[in-house]
CSV table of C-alpha atoms and ligand atoms in Angstrom, one decimal:
chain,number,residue,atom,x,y,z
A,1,UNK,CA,0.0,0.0,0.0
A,2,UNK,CA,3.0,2.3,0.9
A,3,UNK,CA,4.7,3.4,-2.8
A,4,UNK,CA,9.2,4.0,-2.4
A,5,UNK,CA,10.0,7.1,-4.0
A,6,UNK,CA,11.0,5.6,-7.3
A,7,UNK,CA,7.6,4.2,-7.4
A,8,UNK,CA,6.3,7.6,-6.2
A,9,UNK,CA,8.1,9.3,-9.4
A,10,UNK,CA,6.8,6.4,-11.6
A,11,UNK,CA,3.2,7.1,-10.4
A,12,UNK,CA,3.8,11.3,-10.6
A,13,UNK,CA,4.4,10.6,-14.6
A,14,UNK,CA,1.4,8.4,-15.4
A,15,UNK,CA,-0.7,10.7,-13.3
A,16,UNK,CA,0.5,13.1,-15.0
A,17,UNK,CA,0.2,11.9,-18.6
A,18,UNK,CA,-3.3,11.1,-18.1
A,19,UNK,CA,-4.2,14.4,-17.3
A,20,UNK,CA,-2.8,15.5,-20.6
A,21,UNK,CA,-5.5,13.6,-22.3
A,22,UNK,CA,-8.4,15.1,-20.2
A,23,UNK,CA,-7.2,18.5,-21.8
A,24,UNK,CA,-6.3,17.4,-25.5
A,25,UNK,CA,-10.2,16.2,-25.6
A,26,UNK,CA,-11.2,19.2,-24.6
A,27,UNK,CA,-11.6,21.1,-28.1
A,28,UNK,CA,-13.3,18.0,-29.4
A,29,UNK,CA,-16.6,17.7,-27.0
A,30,UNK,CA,-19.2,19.5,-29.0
A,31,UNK,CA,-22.5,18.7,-30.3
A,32,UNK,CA,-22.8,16.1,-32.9
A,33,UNK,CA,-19.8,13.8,-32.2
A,34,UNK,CA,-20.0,10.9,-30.9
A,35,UNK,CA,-18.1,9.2,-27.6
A,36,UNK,CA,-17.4,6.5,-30.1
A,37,UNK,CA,-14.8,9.4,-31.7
A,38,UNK,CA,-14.0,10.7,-29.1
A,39,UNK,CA,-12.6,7.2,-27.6
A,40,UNK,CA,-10.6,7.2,-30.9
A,41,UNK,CA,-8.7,10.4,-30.4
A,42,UNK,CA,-8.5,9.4,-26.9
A,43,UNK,CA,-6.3,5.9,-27.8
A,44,UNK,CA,-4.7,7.4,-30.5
A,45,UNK,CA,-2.8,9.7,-27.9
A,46,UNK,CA,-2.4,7.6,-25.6
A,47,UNK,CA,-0.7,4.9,-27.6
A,48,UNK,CA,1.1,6.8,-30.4
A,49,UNK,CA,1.5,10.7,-28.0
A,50,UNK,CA,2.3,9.6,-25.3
A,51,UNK,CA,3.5,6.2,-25.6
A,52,UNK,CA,1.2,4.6,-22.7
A,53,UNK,CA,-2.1,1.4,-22.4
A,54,UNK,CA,-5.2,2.5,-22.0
A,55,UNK,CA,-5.9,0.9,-18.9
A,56,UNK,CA,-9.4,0.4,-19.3
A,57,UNK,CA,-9.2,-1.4,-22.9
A,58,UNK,CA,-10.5,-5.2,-22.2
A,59,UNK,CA,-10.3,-4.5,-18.3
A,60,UNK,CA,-12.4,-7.5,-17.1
A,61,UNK,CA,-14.1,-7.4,-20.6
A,62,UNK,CA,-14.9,-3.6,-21.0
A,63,UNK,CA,-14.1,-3.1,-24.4
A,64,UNK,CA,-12.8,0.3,-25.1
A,65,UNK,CA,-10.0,2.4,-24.1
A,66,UNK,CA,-12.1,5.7,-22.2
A,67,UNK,CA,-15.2,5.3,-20.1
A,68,UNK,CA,-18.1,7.9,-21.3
A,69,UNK,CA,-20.7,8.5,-19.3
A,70,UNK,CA,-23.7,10.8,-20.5
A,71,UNK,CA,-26.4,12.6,-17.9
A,72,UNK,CA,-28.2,10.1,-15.8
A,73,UNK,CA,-25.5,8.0,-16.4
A,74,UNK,CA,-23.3,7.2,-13.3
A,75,UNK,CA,-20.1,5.8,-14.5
A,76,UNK,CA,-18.3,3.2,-16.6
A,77,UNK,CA,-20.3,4.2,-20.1
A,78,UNK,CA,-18.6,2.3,-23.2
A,79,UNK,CA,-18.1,4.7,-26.2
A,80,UNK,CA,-20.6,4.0,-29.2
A,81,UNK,CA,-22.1,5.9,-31.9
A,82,UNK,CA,-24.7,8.0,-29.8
A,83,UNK,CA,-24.0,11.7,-30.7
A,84,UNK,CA,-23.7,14.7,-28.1
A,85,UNK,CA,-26.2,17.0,-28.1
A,86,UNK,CA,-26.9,20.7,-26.3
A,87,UNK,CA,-27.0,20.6,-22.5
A,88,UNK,CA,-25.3,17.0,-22.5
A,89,UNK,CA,-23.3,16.9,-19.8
A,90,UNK,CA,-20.7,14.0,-20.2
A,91,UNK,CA,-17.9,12.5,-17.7
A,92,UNK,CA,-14.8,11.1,-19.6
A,93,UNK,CA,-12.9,8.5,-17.2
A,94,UNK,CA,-9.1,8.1,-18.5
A,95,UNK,CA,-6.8,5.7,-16.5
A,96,UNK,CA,-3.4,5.0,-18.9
A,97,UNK,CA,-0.6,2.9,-17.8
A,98,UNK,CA,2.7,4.0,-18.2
A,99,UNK,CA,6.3,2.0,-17.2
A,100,UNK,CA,3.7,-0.6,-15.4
A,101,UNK,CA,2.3,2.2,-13.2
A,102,UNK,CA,-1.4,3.6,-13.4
A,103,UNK,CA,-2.5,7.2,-13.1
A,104,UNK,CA,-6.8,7.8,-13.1
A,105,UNK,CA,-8.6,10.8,-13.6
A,106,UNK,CA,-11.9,11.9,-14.8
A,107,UNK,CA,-13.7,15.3,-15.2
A,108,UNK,CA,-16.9,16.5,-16.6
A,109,UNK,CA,-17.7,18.3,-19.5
A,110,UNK,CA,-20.5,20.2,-21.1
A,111,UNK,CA,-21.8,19.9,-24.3
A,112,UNK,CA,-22.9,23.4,-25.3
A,113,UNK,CA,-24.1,25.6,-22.8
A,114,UNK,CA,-25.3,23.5,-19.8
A,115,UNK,CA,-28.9,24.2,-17.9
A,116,UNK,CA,-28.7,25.7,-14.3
A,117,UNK,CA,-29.3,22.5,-12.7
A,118,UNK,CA,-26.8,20.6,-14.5
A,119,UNK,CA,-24.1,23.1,-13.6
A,120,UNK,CA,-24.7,23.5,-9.8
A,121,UNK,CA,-24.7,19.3,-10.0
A,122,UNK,CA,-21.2,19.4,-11.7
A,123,UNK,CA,-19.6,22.5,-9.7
A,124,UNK,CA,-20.8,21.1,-6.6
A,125,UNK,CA,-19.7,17.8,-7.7
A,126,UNK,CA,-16.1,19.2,-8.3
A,127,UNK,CA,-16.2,21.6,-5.0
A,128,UNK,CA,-16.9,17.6,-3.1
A,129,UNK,CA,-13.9,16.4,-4.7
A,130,UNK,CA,-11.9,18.8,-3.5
A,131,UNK,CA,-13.3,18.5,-0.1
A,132,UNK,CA,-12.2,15.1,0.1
A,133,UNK,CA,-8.5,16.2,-1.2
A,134,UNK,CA,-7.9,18.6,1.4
A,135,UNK,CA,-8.7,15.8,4.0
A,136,UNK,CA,-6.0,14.0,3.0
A,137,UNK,CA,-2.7,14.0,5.4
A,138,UNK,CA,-1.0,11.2,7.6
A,139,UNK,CA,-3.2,10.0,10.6
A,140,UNK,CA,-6.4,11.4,8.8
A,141,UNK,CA,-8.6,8.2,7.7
A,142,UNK,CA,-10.6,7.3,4.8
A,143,UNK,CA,-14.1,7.4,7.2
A,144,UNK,CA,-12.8,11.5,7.5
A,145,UNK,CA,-12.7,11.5,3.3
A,146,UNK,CA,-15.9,10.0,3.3
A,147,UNK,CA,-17.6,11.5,5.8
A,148,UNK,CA,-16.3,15.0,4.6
A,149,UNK,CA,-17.8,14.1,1.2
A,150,UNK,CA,-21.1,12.8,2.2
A,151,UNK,CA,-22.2,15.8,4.7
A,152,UNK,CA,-21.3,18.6,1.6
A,153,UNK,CA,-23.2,17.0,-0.7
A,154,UNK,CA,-26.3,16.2,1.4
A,155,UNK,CA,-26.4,19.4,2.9
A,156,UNK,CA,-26.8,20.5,-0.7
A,157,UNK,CA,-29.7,18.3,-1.0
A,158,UNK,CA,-28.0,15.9,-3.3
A,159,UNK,CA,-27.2,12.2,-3.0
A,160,UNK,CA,-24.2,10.3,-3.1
A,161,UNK,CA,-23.9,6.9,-4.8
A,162,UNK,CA,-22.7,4.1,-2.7
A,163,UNK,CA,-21.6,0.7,-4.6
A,164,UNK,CA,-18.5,2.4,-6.4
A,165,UNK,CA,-15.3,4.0,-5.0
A,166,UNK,CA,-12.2,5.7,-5.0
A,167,UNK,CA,-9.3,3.1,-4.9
A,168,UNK,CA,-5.7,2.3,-3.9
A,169,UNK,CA,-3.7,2.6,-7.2
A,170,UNK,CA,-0.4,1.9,-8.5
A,171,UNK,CA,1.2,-1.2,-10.4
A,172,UNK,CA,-2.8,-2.4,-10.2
A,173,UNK,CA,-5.2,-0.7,-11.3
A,174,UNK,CA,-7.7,-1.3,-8.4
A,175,UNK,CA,-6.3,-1.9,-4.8
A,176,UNK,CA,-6.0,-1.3,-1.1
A,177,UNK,CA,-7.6,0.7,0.2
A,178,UNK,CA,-11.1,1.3,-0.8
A,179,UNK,CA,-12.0,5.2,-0.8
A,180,UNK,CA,-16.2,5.6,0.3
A,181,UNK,CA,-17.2,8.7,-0.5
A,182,UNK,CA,-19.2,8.2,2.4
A,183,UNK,CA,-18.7,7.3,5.9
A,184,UNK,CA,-18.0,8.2,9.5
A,185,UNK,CA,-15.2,10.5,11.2
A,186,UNK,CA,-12.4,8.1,12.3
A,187,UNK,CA,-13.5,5.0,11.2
A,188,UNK,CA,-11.3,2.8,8.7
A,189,UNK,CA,-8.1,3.0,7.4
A,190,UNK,CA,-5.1,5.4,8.5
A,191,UNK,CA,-3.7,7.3,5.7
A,192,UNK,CA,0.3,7.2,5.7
A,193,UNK,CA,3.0,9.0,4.2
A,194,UNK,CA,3.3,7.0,0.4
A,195,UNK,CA,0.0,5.7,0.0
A,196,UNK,CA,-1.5,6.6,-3.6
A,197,UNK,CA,-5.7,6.2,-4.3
A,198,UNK,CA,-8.2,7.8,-6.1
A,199,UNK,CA,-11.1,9.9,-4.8
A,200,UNK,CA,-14.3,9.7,-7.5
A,201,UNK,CA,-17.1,11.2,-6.0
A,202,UNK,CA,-20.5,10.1,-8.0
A,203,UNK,CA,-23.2,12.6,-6.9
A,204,UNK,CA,-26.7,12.3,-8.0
A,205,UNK,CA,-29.2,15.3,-8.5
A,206,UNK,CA,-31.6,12.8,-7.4
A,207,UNK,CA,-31.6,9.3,-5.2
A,208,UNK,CA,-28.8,7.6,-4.6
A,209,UNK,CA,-29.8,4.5,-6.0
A,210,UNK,CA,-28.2,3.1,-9.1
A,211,UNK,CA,-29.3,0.3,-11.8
A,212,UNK,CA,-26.3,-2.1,-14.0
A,213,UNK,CA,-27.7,-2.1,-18.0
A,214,UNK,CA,-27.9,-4.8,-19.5
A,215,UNK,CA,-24.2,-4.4,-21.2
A,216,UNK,CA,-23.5,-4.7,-17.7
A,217,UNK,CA,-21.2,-1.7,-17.1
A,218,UNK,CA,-23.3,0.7,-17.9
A,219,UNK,CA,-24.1,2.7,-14.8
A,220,UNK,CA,-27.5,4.9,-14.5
A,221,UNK,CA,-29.2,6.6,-11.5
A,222,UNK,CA,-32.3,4.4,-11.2
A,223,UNK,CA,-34.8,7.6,-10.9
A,224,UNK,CA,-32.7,8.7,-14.2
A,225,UNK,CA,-31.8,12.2,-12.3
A,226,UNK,CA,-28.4,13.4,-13.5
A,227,UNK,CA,-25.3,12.3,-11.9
A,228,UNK,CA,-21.7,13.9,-11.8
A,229,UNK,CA,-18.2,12.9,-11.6
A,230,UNK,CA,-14.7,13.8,-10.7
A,231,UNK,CA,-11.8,12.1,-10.0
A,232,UNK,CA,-7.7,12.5,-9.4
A,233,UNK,CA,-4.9,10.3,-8.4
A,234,UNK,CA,-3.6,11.9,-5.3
A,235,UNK,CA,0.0,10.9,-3.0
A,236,UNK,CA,-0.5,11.5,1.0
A,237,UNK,CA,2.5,13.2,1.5
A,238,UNK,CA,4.5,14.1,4.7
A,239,UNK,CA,2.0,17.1,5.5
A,240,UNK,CA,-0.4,16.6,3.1
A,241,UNK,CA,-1.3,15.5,-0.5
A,242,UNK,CA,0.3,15.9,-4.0
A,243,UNK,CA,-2.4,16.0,-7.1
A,244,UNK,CA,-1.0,13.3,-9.2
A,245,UNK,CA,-3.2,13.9,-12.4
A,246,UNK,CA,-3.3,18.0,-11.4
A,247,UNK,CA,-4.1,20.1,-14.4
A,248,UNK,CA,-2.2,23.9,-15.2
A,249,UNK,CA,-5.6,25.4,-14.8
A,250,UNK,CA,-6.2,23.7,-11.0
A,251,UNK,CA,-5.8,25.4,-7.3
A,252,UNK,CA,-6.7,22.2,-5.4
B,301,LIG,N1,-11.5,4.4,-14.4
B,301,LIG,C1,-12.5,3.8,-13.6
B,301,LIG,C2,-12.2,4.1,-12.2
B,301,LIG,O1,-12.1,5.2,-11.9
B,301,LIG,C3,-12.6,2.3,-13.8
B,301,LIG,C4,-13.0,2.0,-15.1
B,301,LIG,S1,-13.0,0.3,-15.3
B,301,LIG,C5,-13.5,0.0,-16.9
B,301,LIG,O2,-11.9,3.3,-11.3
B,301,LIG,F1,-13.3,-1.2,-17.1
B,301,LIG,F2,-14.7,0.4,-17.0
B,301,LIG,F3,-12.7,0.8,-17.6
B,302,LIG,CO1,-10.6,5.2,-10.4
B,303,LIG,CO1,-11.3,6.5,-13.4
């Protein structure tokens, strides 16, 4: 669970290579493409730009390279040919592996100019994120993350979704520990100095409860309310935490 500092500086690249894909895609969500073309530009970097796997391609059978996931979609959408349209809003999950390390990050994006509601679910989606960042320091625990997460959002009147986490990352995609992003004060697992995860907050405008599609990844809020998404890779420093997959235009 505890990373050496060659590890550390192995991790601090593929973080930050993956963050490099959330802003090339950038220019290219608009209405009328389609997340099938936008997984293609996606690979293409990652493969022939920067040289790194696309973590997610044939994952335990997901078969694509980006996970896109559209409105009252949770998480974990596969790329096809449905096209974005006005007041989309869409999350676009990258996780590349580079010299055997991972780095994981996801943001949200709007497609045209968003509607009021969807923008206070994806600011206050981000602002929970960040919450759960500034937790992070040696002795805090993940229940303090969690906790910190859970009483922002619903305090906001929104909900957050429960059967997906943050996660330990590093040579594996998916470790120790997981990170709720809900929870109690002091209860679980002691962060220490070296420990890399991910913190991926999945807030819902509506219920917390989520349904599996039938292509069994798909993720959707089972009231079909609209549900946001952020994530980063992030180190627990000696007095803090380090942003692994931090991007220039960032204050965390
Ligand atoms: N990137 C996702 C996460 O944050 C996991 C995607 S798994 C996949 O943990 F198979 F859907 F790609
Ligand atoms: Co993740
Ligand atoms: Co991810």
């Amino acid at each position: 669970m505890i990373k050496s500092s060659e590890e550390v500086a192995k991790m601090r690249l593929a973080g930050n290579l993956a963050s490099k894909v959330l802003i090339m895609i950038e220019d290219f969500v608009k209405p009328g493409v389609t997340t099938q073309e936008l997984n293609d530009i996606c690979h293409d970097y990652i493969v022939n730009e920067l040289d790194c796997i696309p973590a997610p391609l044939n994952y335990r059978g997901f078969p694509k390279s980006i996970c896109t996931s559209i409105n009252h979609q949770v998480c974990h959408g596969i790329p096809n040919e449905r096209v974005l349209k006005k007041k989309d809003i869409l999350n676009i999950d990258i996780t590349v592996i580079k010299d055997g390390f991972h780095g994981d990050t996801s943001k949200m994006f709007f497609v045209g100019e968003p509607t009021v509601q969807a923008k206070r679910l994806v600011d206050l989606t981000y602002e929970a994120l960040k919450i759960g960042i500034k937790t992070v320091k040696p002795g805090a625990t993940v229940g303090d993350i969690g906790s910190n997460i859970q009483d922002f959002a619903e305090k906001n009147h929104f909900s957050v979704v429960r059967e997906f986490c943050g996660h330990g990352i590093g040579k594996d995609f998916h470790e120790e520990p997981q990170i709720l992003h809900y929870g109690i004060k002091g209860e679980g697992v002691e962060l220490k100095e070296g420990m890399t995860f991910t913190i991926e907050p999945m807030i819902n405008f509506g219920r917390k409860e989520i349904r599996i599609l039938p292509d069994n990844w798909t993720v959707v809020t089972k009231d079909h309310s609209l549900s946001a998404q952020w994530e980063h890779t992030i180190l627990v420093t000696r007095d803090g935490y380090e942003v692994l997959t931090i991007r220039p235009d960032e204050k965390i």
